[in-house]
Amino acid sequence: MVLSKKRARKVLEEIIALFPDAKPSLDFRNHFELLGAVMLSAQTTDAAVNKATPALFEAFPTPQAMADASESEISKHISRLGLYRNKAKFLKKCAQQLLDDFDGQVPQTREELESLAGVGRKTANVVLSVGFGIPAFAVDTHVERICKHHDIVKKSATPLEVEKRVMDILPPEKWLAAHQAMIYFGRAICHPKNPECEHYPQLYDFSSL
């Protein structure tokens, strides 16, 4: 049974309240590094990405440097990450597209971001919200799991359905805070196995509604 909009908002706001200072866990210094880090984070932990990116971006600090590098040169810096060969291919191609299509700058619309190699909707949403402060809501594995576990969406919901539901429940100014808080909540409390959400009764207290 999916929660009403009012109850679902209460759950999400309680999660935000648990982690009010949640910040992006990927390290980056500019839009190009953010884009690369988010691309690398697929099927890999943010901690592992943060170990790889300093040397990667020291070697290839700009789209031009990344585009000029060979896939094998890029691969050396990310070989401990999952799917690293594919990711090296995407990083090189994406960097070339930034040069060819966007004057070496990371674009600021979802459509343009999704035109880049290796960039899907989730990556585009993270870059928009974290990098540019443009309201967007990214759905990763934590967010999808939490929304299904807490009946904010139906169990069969797609990532896009999760995204649209949360965006309908919360005002745009809370989308980024919700995304960040849900990542921390998913790591610390709402685990894939043996979630500990029952220890936080405020999540289920709808008496004030």
PDB file of C-alpha atoms in Angstrom:
ATOM      1  CA  MET A   1       0.000   0.000   0.000  1.00  0.00           C
ATOM      2  CA  VAL A   2       1.608   3.249  -1.119  1.00  0.00           C
ATOM      3  CA  LEU A   3       1.523   6.081   1.412  1.00  0.00           C
ATOM      4  CA  SER A   4      -0.539   9.171   0.802  1.00  0.00           C
ATOM      5  CA  LYS A   5       1.331  12.241  -0.397  1.00  0.00           C
ATOM      6  CA  LYS A   6       1.078  13.822   3.064  1.00  0.00           C
ATOM      7  CA  ARG A   7       2.439  10.747   4.861  1.00  0.00           C
ATOM      8  CA  ALA A   8       5.161  10.181   2.290  1.00  0.00           C
ATOM      9  CA  ARG A   9       6.295  13.782   2.731  1.00  0.00           C
ATOM     10  CA  LYS A  10       6.449  13.235   6.499  1.00  0.00           C
ATOM     11  CA  VAL A  11       8.739  10.208   6.030  1.00  0.00           C
ATOM     12  CA  LEU A  12      11.035  12.082   3.657  1.00  0.00           C
ATOM     13  CA  GLU A  13      11.193  15.137   5.909  1.00  0.00           C
ATOM     14  CA  GLU A  14      12.083  12.941   8.905  1.00  0.00           C
ATOM     15  CA  ILE A  15      14.924  11.370   6.892  1.00  0.00           C
ATOM     16  CA  ILE A  16      16.186  14.861   6.012  1.00  0.00           C
ATOM     17  CA  ALA A  17      15.953  15.789   9.703  1.00  0.00           C
ATOM     18  CA  LEU A  18      18.117  12.779  10.637  1.00  0.00           C
ATOM     19  CA  PHE A  19      20.886  13.963   8.289  1.00  0.00           C
ATOM     20  CA  PRO A  20      20.413  17.738   7.947  1.00  0.00           C
ATOM     21  CA  ASP A  21      24.045  18.398   7.071  1.00  0.00           C
ATOM     22  CA  ALA A  22      24.463  15.605   4.516  1.00  0.00           C
ATOM     23  CA  LYS A  23      26.871  16.677   1.807  1.00  0.00           C
ATOM     24  CA  PRO A  24      27.931  15.050  -1.468  1.00  0.00           C
ATOM     25  CA  SER A  25      30.400  12.289  -0.659  1.00  0.00           C
ATOM     26  CA  LEU A  26      32.259  12.494  -3.974  1.00  0.00           C
ATOM     27  CA  ASP A  27      35.297  14.777  -4.002  1.00  0.00           C
ATOM     28  CA  PHE A  28      35.556  17.328  -6.831  1.00  0.00           C
ATOM     29  CA  ARG A  29      36.917  20.810  -7.468  1.00  0.00           C
ATOM     30  CA  ASN A  30      35.024  21.837 -10.601  1.00  0.00           C
ATOM     31  CA  HIS A  31      32.209  20.773 -12.918  1.00  0.00           C
ATOM     32  CA  PHE A  32      34.461  18.587 -15.069  1.00  0.00           C
ATOM     33  CA  GLU A  33      35.714  16.659 -12.024  1.00  0.00           C
ATOM     34  CA  LEU A  34      32.165  16.305 -10.686  1.00  0.00           C
ATOM     35  CA  LEU A  35      30.943  14.908 -13.997  1.00  0.00           C
ATOM     36  CA  GLY A  36      33.827  12.442 -14.160  1.00  0.00           C
ATOM     37  CA  ALA A  37      33.433  11.355 -10.545  1.00  0.00           C
ATOM     38  CA  VAL A  38      29.712  10.693 -10.922  1.00  0.00           C
ATOM     39  CA  MET A  39      30.331   8.721 -14.116  1.00  0.00           C
ATOM     40  CA  LEU A  40      32.905   6.617 -12.258  1.00  0.00           C
ATOM     41  CA  SER A  41      30.603   5.994  -9.279  1.00  0.00           C
ATOM     42  CA  ALA A  42      28.332   3.566 -11.142  1.00  0.00           C
ATOM     43  CA  GLN A  43      28.472   0.115  -9.474  1.00  0.00           C
ATOM     44  CA  THR A  44      31.329   1.345  -7.260  1.00  0.00           C
ATOM     45  CA  THR A  45      31.441   3.031  -3.863  1.00  0.00           C
ATOM     46  CA  ASP A  46      32.036   6.767  -3.598  1.00  0.00           C
ATOM     47  CA  ALA A  47      34.959   6.014  -1.271  1.00  0.00           C
ATOM     48  CA  ALA A  48      36.660   3.952  -3.982  1.00  0.00           C
ATOM     49  CA  VAL A  49      36.064   6.721  -6.526  1.00  0.00           C
ATOM     50  CA  ASN A  50      37.586   9.290  -4.174  1.00  0.00           C
ATOM     51  CA  LYS A  51      40.756   7.180  -3.956  1.00  0.00           C
ATOM     52  CA  ALA A  52      41.101   7.080  -7.729  1.00  0.00           C
ATOM     53  CA  THR A  53      40.174  10.603  -8.803  1.00  0.00           C
ATOM     54  CA  PRO A  54      43.057  12.675  -7.339  1.00  0.00           C
ATOM     55  CA  ALA A  55      45.670  10.953  -9.510  1.00  0.00           C
ATOM     56  CA  LEU A  56      43.263  10.730 -12.456  1.00  0.00           C
ATOM     57  CA  PHE A  57      42.554  14.458 -12.499  1.00  0.00           C
ATOM     58  CA  GLU A  58      46.146  15.347 -11.755  1.00  0.00           C
ATOM     59  CA  ALA A  59      47.105  13.473 -14.925  1.00  0.00           C
ATOM     60  CA  PHE A  60      44.135  14.709 -16.972  1.00  0.00           C
ATOM     61  CA  PRO A  61      42.862  17.962 -15.400  1.00  0.00           C
ATOM     62  CA  THR A  62      40.908  19.224 -18.413  1.00  0.00           C
ATOM     63  CA  PRO A  63      38.671  17.831 -21.145  1.00  0.00           C
ATOM     64  CA  GLN A  64      41.512  18.443 -23.624  1.00  0.00           C
ATOM     65  CA  ALA A  65      43.981  16.407 -21.545  1.00  0.00           C
ATOM     66  CA  MET A  66      41.440  13.603 -21.065  1.00  0.00           C
ATOM     67  CA  ALA A  67      40.542  13.535 -24.762  1.00  0.00           C
ATOM     68  CA  ASP A  68      44.222  13.424 -25.758  1.00  0.00           C
ATOM     69  CA  ALA A  69      44.935  10.458 -23.457  1.00  0.00           C
ATOM     70  CA  SER A  70      44.572   6.864 -24.585  1.00  0.00           C
ATOM     71  CA  GLU A  71      41.987   4.591 -23.007  1.00  0.00           C
ATOM     72  CA  SER A  72      44.779   2.480 -21.520  1.00  0.00           C
ATOM     73  CA  GLU A  73      46.376   5.562 -19.921  1.00  0.00           C
ATOM     74  CA  ILE A  74      43.049   6.502 -18.342  1.00  0.00           C
ATOM     75  CA  SER A  75      42.427   2.883 -17.304  1.00  0.00           C
ATOM     76  CA  LYS A  76      45.627   2.771 -15.248  1.00  0.00           C
ATOM     77  CA  HIS A  77      44.189   5.331 -12.840  1.00  0.00           C
ATOM     78  CA  ILE A  78      40.792   3.671 -12.389  1.00  0.00           C
ATOM     79  CA  SER A  79      41.649  -0.033 -12.659  1.00  0.00           C
ATOM     80  CA  ARG A  80      40.424  -0.725  -9.103  1.00  0.00           C
ATOM     81  CA  LEU A  81      36.923   0.429  -9.994  1.00  0.00           C
ATOM     82  CA  GLY A  82      34.202  -1.765 -11.434  1.00  0.00           C
ATOM     83  CA  LEU A  83      33.769  -1.687 -15.224  1.00  0.00           C
ATOM     84  CA  TYR A  84      36.911   0.424 -15.481  1.00  0.00           C
ATOM     85  CA  ARG A  85      37.586  -0.319 -19.159  1.00  0.00           C
ATOM     86  CA  ASN A  86      34.133   0.867 -20.191  1.00  0.00           C
ATOM     87  CA  LYS A  87      34.473   3.887 -17.924  1.00  0.00           C
ATOM     88  CA  ALA A  88      37.830   4.812 -19.467  1.00  0.00           C
ATOM     89  CA  LYS A  89      36.218   4.655 -22.911  1.00  0.00           C
ATOM     90  CA  PHE A  90      33.322   6.851 -21.769  1.00  0.00           C
ATOM     91  CA  LEU A  91      35.599   9.396 -20.053  1.00  0.00           C
ATOM     92  CA  LYS A  92      37.677   9.843 -23.202  1.00  0.00           C
ATOM     93  CA  LYS A  93      34.671  10.088 -25.512  1.00  0.00           C
ATOM     94  CA  CYS A  94      32.806  12.408 -23.128  1.00  0.00           C
ATOM     95  CA  ALA A  95      35.814  14.728 -22.903  1.00  0.00           C
ATOM     96  CA  GLN A  96      35.991  14.888 -26.691  1.00  0.00           C
ATOM     97  CA  GLN A  97      32.277  15.713 -26.866  1.00  0.00           C
ATOM     98  CA  LEU A  98      32.742  18.531 -24.341  1.00  0.00           C
ATOM     99  CA  LEU A  99      35.410  19.986 -26.626  1.00  0.00           C
ATOM    100  CA  ASP A 100      33.473  19.463 -29.861  1.00  0.00           C
ATOM    101  CA  ASP A 101      29.977  20.436 -28.732  1.00  0.00           C
ATOM    102  CA  PHE A 102      30.287  22.632 -25.629  1.00  0.00           C
ATOM    103  CA  ASP A 103      33.545  24.611 -25.913  1.00  0.00           C
ATOM    104  CA  GLY A 104      35.120  22.428 -23.241  1.00  0.00           C
ATOM    105  CA  GLN A 105      32.474  23.334 -20.649  1.00  0.00           C
ATOM    106  CA  VAL A 106      30.074  21.005 -18.843  1.00  0.00           C
ATOM    107  CA  PRO A 107      26.550  21.837 -20.113  1.00  0.00           C
ATOM    108  CA  GLN A 108      23.755  22.892 -17.786  1.00  0.00           C
ATOM    109  CA  THR A 109      20.686  21.149 -19.192  1.00  0.00           C
ATOM    110  CA  ARG A 110      19.625  17.543 -18.765  1.00  0.00           C
ATOM    111  CA  GLU A 111      19.186  17.036 -22.500  1.00  0.00           C
ATOM    112  CA  GLU A 112      22.718  18.233 -23.241  1.00  0.00           C
ATOM    113  CA  LEU A 113      24.227  16.273 -20.361  1.00  0.00           C
ATOM    114  CA  GLU A 114      22.489  13.080 -21.485  1.00  0.00           C
ATOM    115  CA  SER A 115      23.958  13.561 -24.965  1.00  0.00           C
ATOM    116  CA  LEU A 116      27.391  12.824 -23.476  1.00  0.00           C
ATOM    117  CA  ALA A 117      28.877   9.322 -23.542  1.00  0.00           C
ATOM    118  CA  GLY A 118      28.392   7.465 -20.273  1.00  0.00           C
ATOM    119  CA  VAL A 119      25.909   9.987 -18.879  1.00  0.00           C
ATOM    120  CA  GLY A 120      22.429   8.777 -17.975  1.00  0.00           C
ATOM    121  CA  ARG A 121      19.571  10.472 -16.200  1.00  0.00           C
ATOM    122  CA  LYS A 122      20.928   9.894 -12.684  1.00  0.00           C
ATOM    123  CA  THR A 123      24.346  11.330 -13.514  1.00  0.00           C
ATOM    124  CA  ALA A 124      22.743  14.312 -15.263  1.00  0.00           C
ATOM    125  CA  ASN A 125      20.530  14.993 -12.244  1.00  0.00           C
ATOM    126  CA  VAL A 126      23.488  14.900  -9.839  1.00  0.00           C
ATOM    127  CA  VAL A 127      25.497  17.300 -11.995  1.00  0.00           C
ATOM    128  CA  LEU A 128      22.534  19.675 -12.336  1.00  0.00           C
ATOM    129  CA  SER A 129      21.688  19.721  -8.627  1.00  0.00           C
ATOM    130  CA  VAL A 130      25.123  19.442  -7.004  1.00  0.00           C
ATOM    131  CA  GLY A 131      27.149  21.241  -9.647  1.00  0.00           C
ATOM    132  CA  PHE A 132      24.836  23.991 -10.803  1.00  0.00           C
ATOM    133  CA  GLY A 133      22.199  24.300  -8.082  1.00  0.00           C
ATOM    134  CA  ILE A 134      19.466  23.523 -10.616  1.00  0.00           C
ATOM    135  CA  PRO A 135      16.579  21.624  -8.954  1.00  0.00           C
ATOM    136  CA  ALA A 136      16.732  17.950  -9.932  1.00  0.00           C
ATOM    137  CA  PHE A 137      16.334  14.679  -8.041  1.00  0.00           C
ATOM    138  CA  ALA A 138      18.747  11.834  -8.690  1.00  0.00           C
ATOM    139  CA  VAL A 139      17.661   8.250  -7.984  1.00  0.00           C
ATOM    140  CA  ASP A 140      20.438   5.830  -7.039  1.00  0.00           C
ATOM    141  CA  THR A 141      20.204   2.389  -5.448  1.00  0.00           C
ATOM    142  CA  HIS A 142      19.831   3.824  -1.916  1.00  0.00           C
ATOM    143  CA  VAL A 143      17.028   6.184  -2.915  1.00  0.00           C
ATOM    144  CA  GLU A 144      15.128   3.518  -4.831  1.00  0.00           C
ATOM    145  CA  ARG A 145      15.458   0.990  -1.998  1.00  0.00           C
ATOM    146  CA  ILE A 146      14.359   3.453   0.681  1.00  0.00           C
ATOM    147  CA  CYS A 147      11.353   4.663  -1.287  1.00  0.00           C
ATOM    148  CA  LYS A 148      10.189   1.090  -1.842  1.00  0.00           C
ATOM    149  CA  HIS A 149      10.914  -0.064   1.718  1.00  0.00           C
ATOM    150  CA  HIS A 150       8.917   2.843   3.160  1.00  0.00           C
ATOM    151  CA  ASP A 151       6.028   2.538   0.679  1.00  0.00           C
ATOM    152  CA  ILE A 152       6.627   5.931  -0.884  1.00  0.00           C
ATOM    153  CA  VAL A 153       6.335   4.134  -4.222  1.00  0.00           C
ATOM    154  CA  LYS A 154       5.076   0.727  -5.241  1.00  0.00           C
ATOM    155  CA  LYS A 155       7.582  -2.125  -5.132  1.00  0.00           C
ATOM    156  CA  SER A 156       7.609  -2.371  -8.929  1.00  0.00           C
ATOM    157  CA  ALA A 157       8.356   1.339  -9.493  1.00  0.00           C
ATOM    158  CA  THR A 158      11.045   2.242 -12.004  1.00  0.00           C
ATOM    159  CA  PRO A 159      13.763   4.768 -11.118  1.00  0.00           C
ATOM    160  CA  LEU A 160      11.927   7.377 -13.225  1.00  0.00           C
ATOM    161  CA  GLU A 161       8.693   6.704 -11.322  1.00  0.00           C
ATOM    162  CA  VAL A 162      10.597   7.108  -8.030  1.00  0.00           C
ATOM    163  CA  GLU A 163      12.057  10.387  -9.262  1.00  0.00           C
ATOM    164  CA  LYS A 164       8.676  11.787 -10.328  1.00  0.00           C
ATOM    165  CA  ARG A 165       6.968  10.695  -7.104  1.00  0.00           C
ATOM    166  CA  VAL A 166       9.545  12.362  -4.830  1.00  0.00           C
ATOM    167  CA  MET A 167       9.491  15.509  -6.968  1.00  0.00           C
ATOM    168  CA  ASP A 168       5.705  15.567  -6.620  1.00  0.00           C
ATOM    169  CA  ILE A 169       5.873  15.116  -2.834  1.00  0.00           C
ATOM    170  CA  LEU A 170       8.598  17.637  -1.975  1.00  0.00           C
ATOM    171  CA  PRO A 171       9.120  21.232  -3.140  1.00  0.00           C
ATOM    172  CA  PRO A 172      12.104  21.759  -5.468  1.00  0.00           C
ATOM    173  CA  GLU A 173      14.222  23.409  -2.789  1.00  0.00           C
ATOM    174  CA  LYS A 174      14.204  20.146  -0.801  1.00  0.00           C
ATOM    175  CA  TRP A 175      15.117  17.755  -3.628  1.00  0.00           C
ATOM    176  CA  LEU A 176      18.890  17.949  -3.158  1.00  0.00           C
ATOM    177  CA  ALA A 177      18.664  17.706   0.642  1.00  0.00           C
ATOM    178  CA  ALA A 178      16.418  14.656   0.293  1.00  0.00           C
ATOM    179  CA  HIS A 179      18.799  12.969  -2.123  1.00  0.00           C
ATOM    180  CA  GLN A 180      21.845  13.542   0.106  1.00  0.00           C
ATOM    181  CA  ALA A 181      20.040  12.552   3.324  1.00  0.00           C
ATOM    182  CA  MET A 182      18.656   9.370   1.755  1.00  0.00           C
ATOM    183  CA  ILE A 183      22.148   8.261   0.728  1.00  0.00           C
ATOM    184  CA  TYR A 184      23.349   8.611   4.337  1.00  0.00           C
ATOM    185  CA  PHE A 185      20.144   7.005   5.643  1.00  0.00           C
ATOM    186  CA  GLY A 186      20.600   4.098   3.240  1.00  0.00           C
ATOM    187  CA  ARG A 187      24.187   3.523   4.327  1.00  0.00           C
ATOM    188  CA  ALA A 188      23.642   3.896   8.071  1.00  0.00           C
ATOM    189  CA  ILE A 189      20.088   2.701   8.760  1.00  0.00           C
ATOM    190  CA  CYS A 190      17.996   1.401   5.854  1.00  0.00           C
ATOM    191  CA  HIS A 191      20.425  -1.334   4.818  1.00  0.00           C
ATOM    192  CA  PRO A 192      19.668  -3.735   1.945  1.00  0.00           C
ATOM    193  CA  LYS A 193      19.714  -6.551   4.487  1.00  0.00           C
ATOM    194  CA  ASN A 194      18.427  -6.171   8.045  1.00  0.00           C
ATOM    195  CA  PRO A 195      17.294  -2.526   7.870  1.00  0.00           C
ATOM    196  CA  GLU A 196      17.141  -0.811  11.261  1.00  0.00           C
ATOM    197  CA  CYS A 197      14.395   1.670  10.443  1.00  0.00           C
ATOM    198  CA  GLU A 198      12.172   0.414  13.279  1.00  0.00           C
ATOM    199  CA  HIS A 199      14.549   2.100  15.731  1.00  0.00           C
ATOM    200  CA  TYR A 200      13.364   5.457  14.381  1.00  0.00           C
ATOM    201  CA  PRO A 201       9.664   5.593  15.290  1.00  0.00           C
ATOM    202  CA  GLN A 202       9.379   9.236  14.188  1.00  0.00           C
ATOM    203  CA  LEU A 203       9.406   7.940  10.616  1.00  0.00           C
ATOM    204  CA  TYR A 204       6.062   6.257  11.212  1.00  0.00           C
ATOM    205  CA  ASP A 205       4.393   8.754  13.537  1.00  0.00           C
ATOM    206  CA  PHE A 206       1.556  10.181  11.506  1.00  0.00           C
ATOM    207  CA  SER A 207      -0.508  11.307  14.517  1.00  0.00           C
ATOM    208  CA  SER A 208       0.074  14.981  13.768  1.00  0.00           C
ATOM    209  CA  LEU A 209      -1.245  14.720  10.202  1.00  0.00           C
TER     210      LEU A 209
END
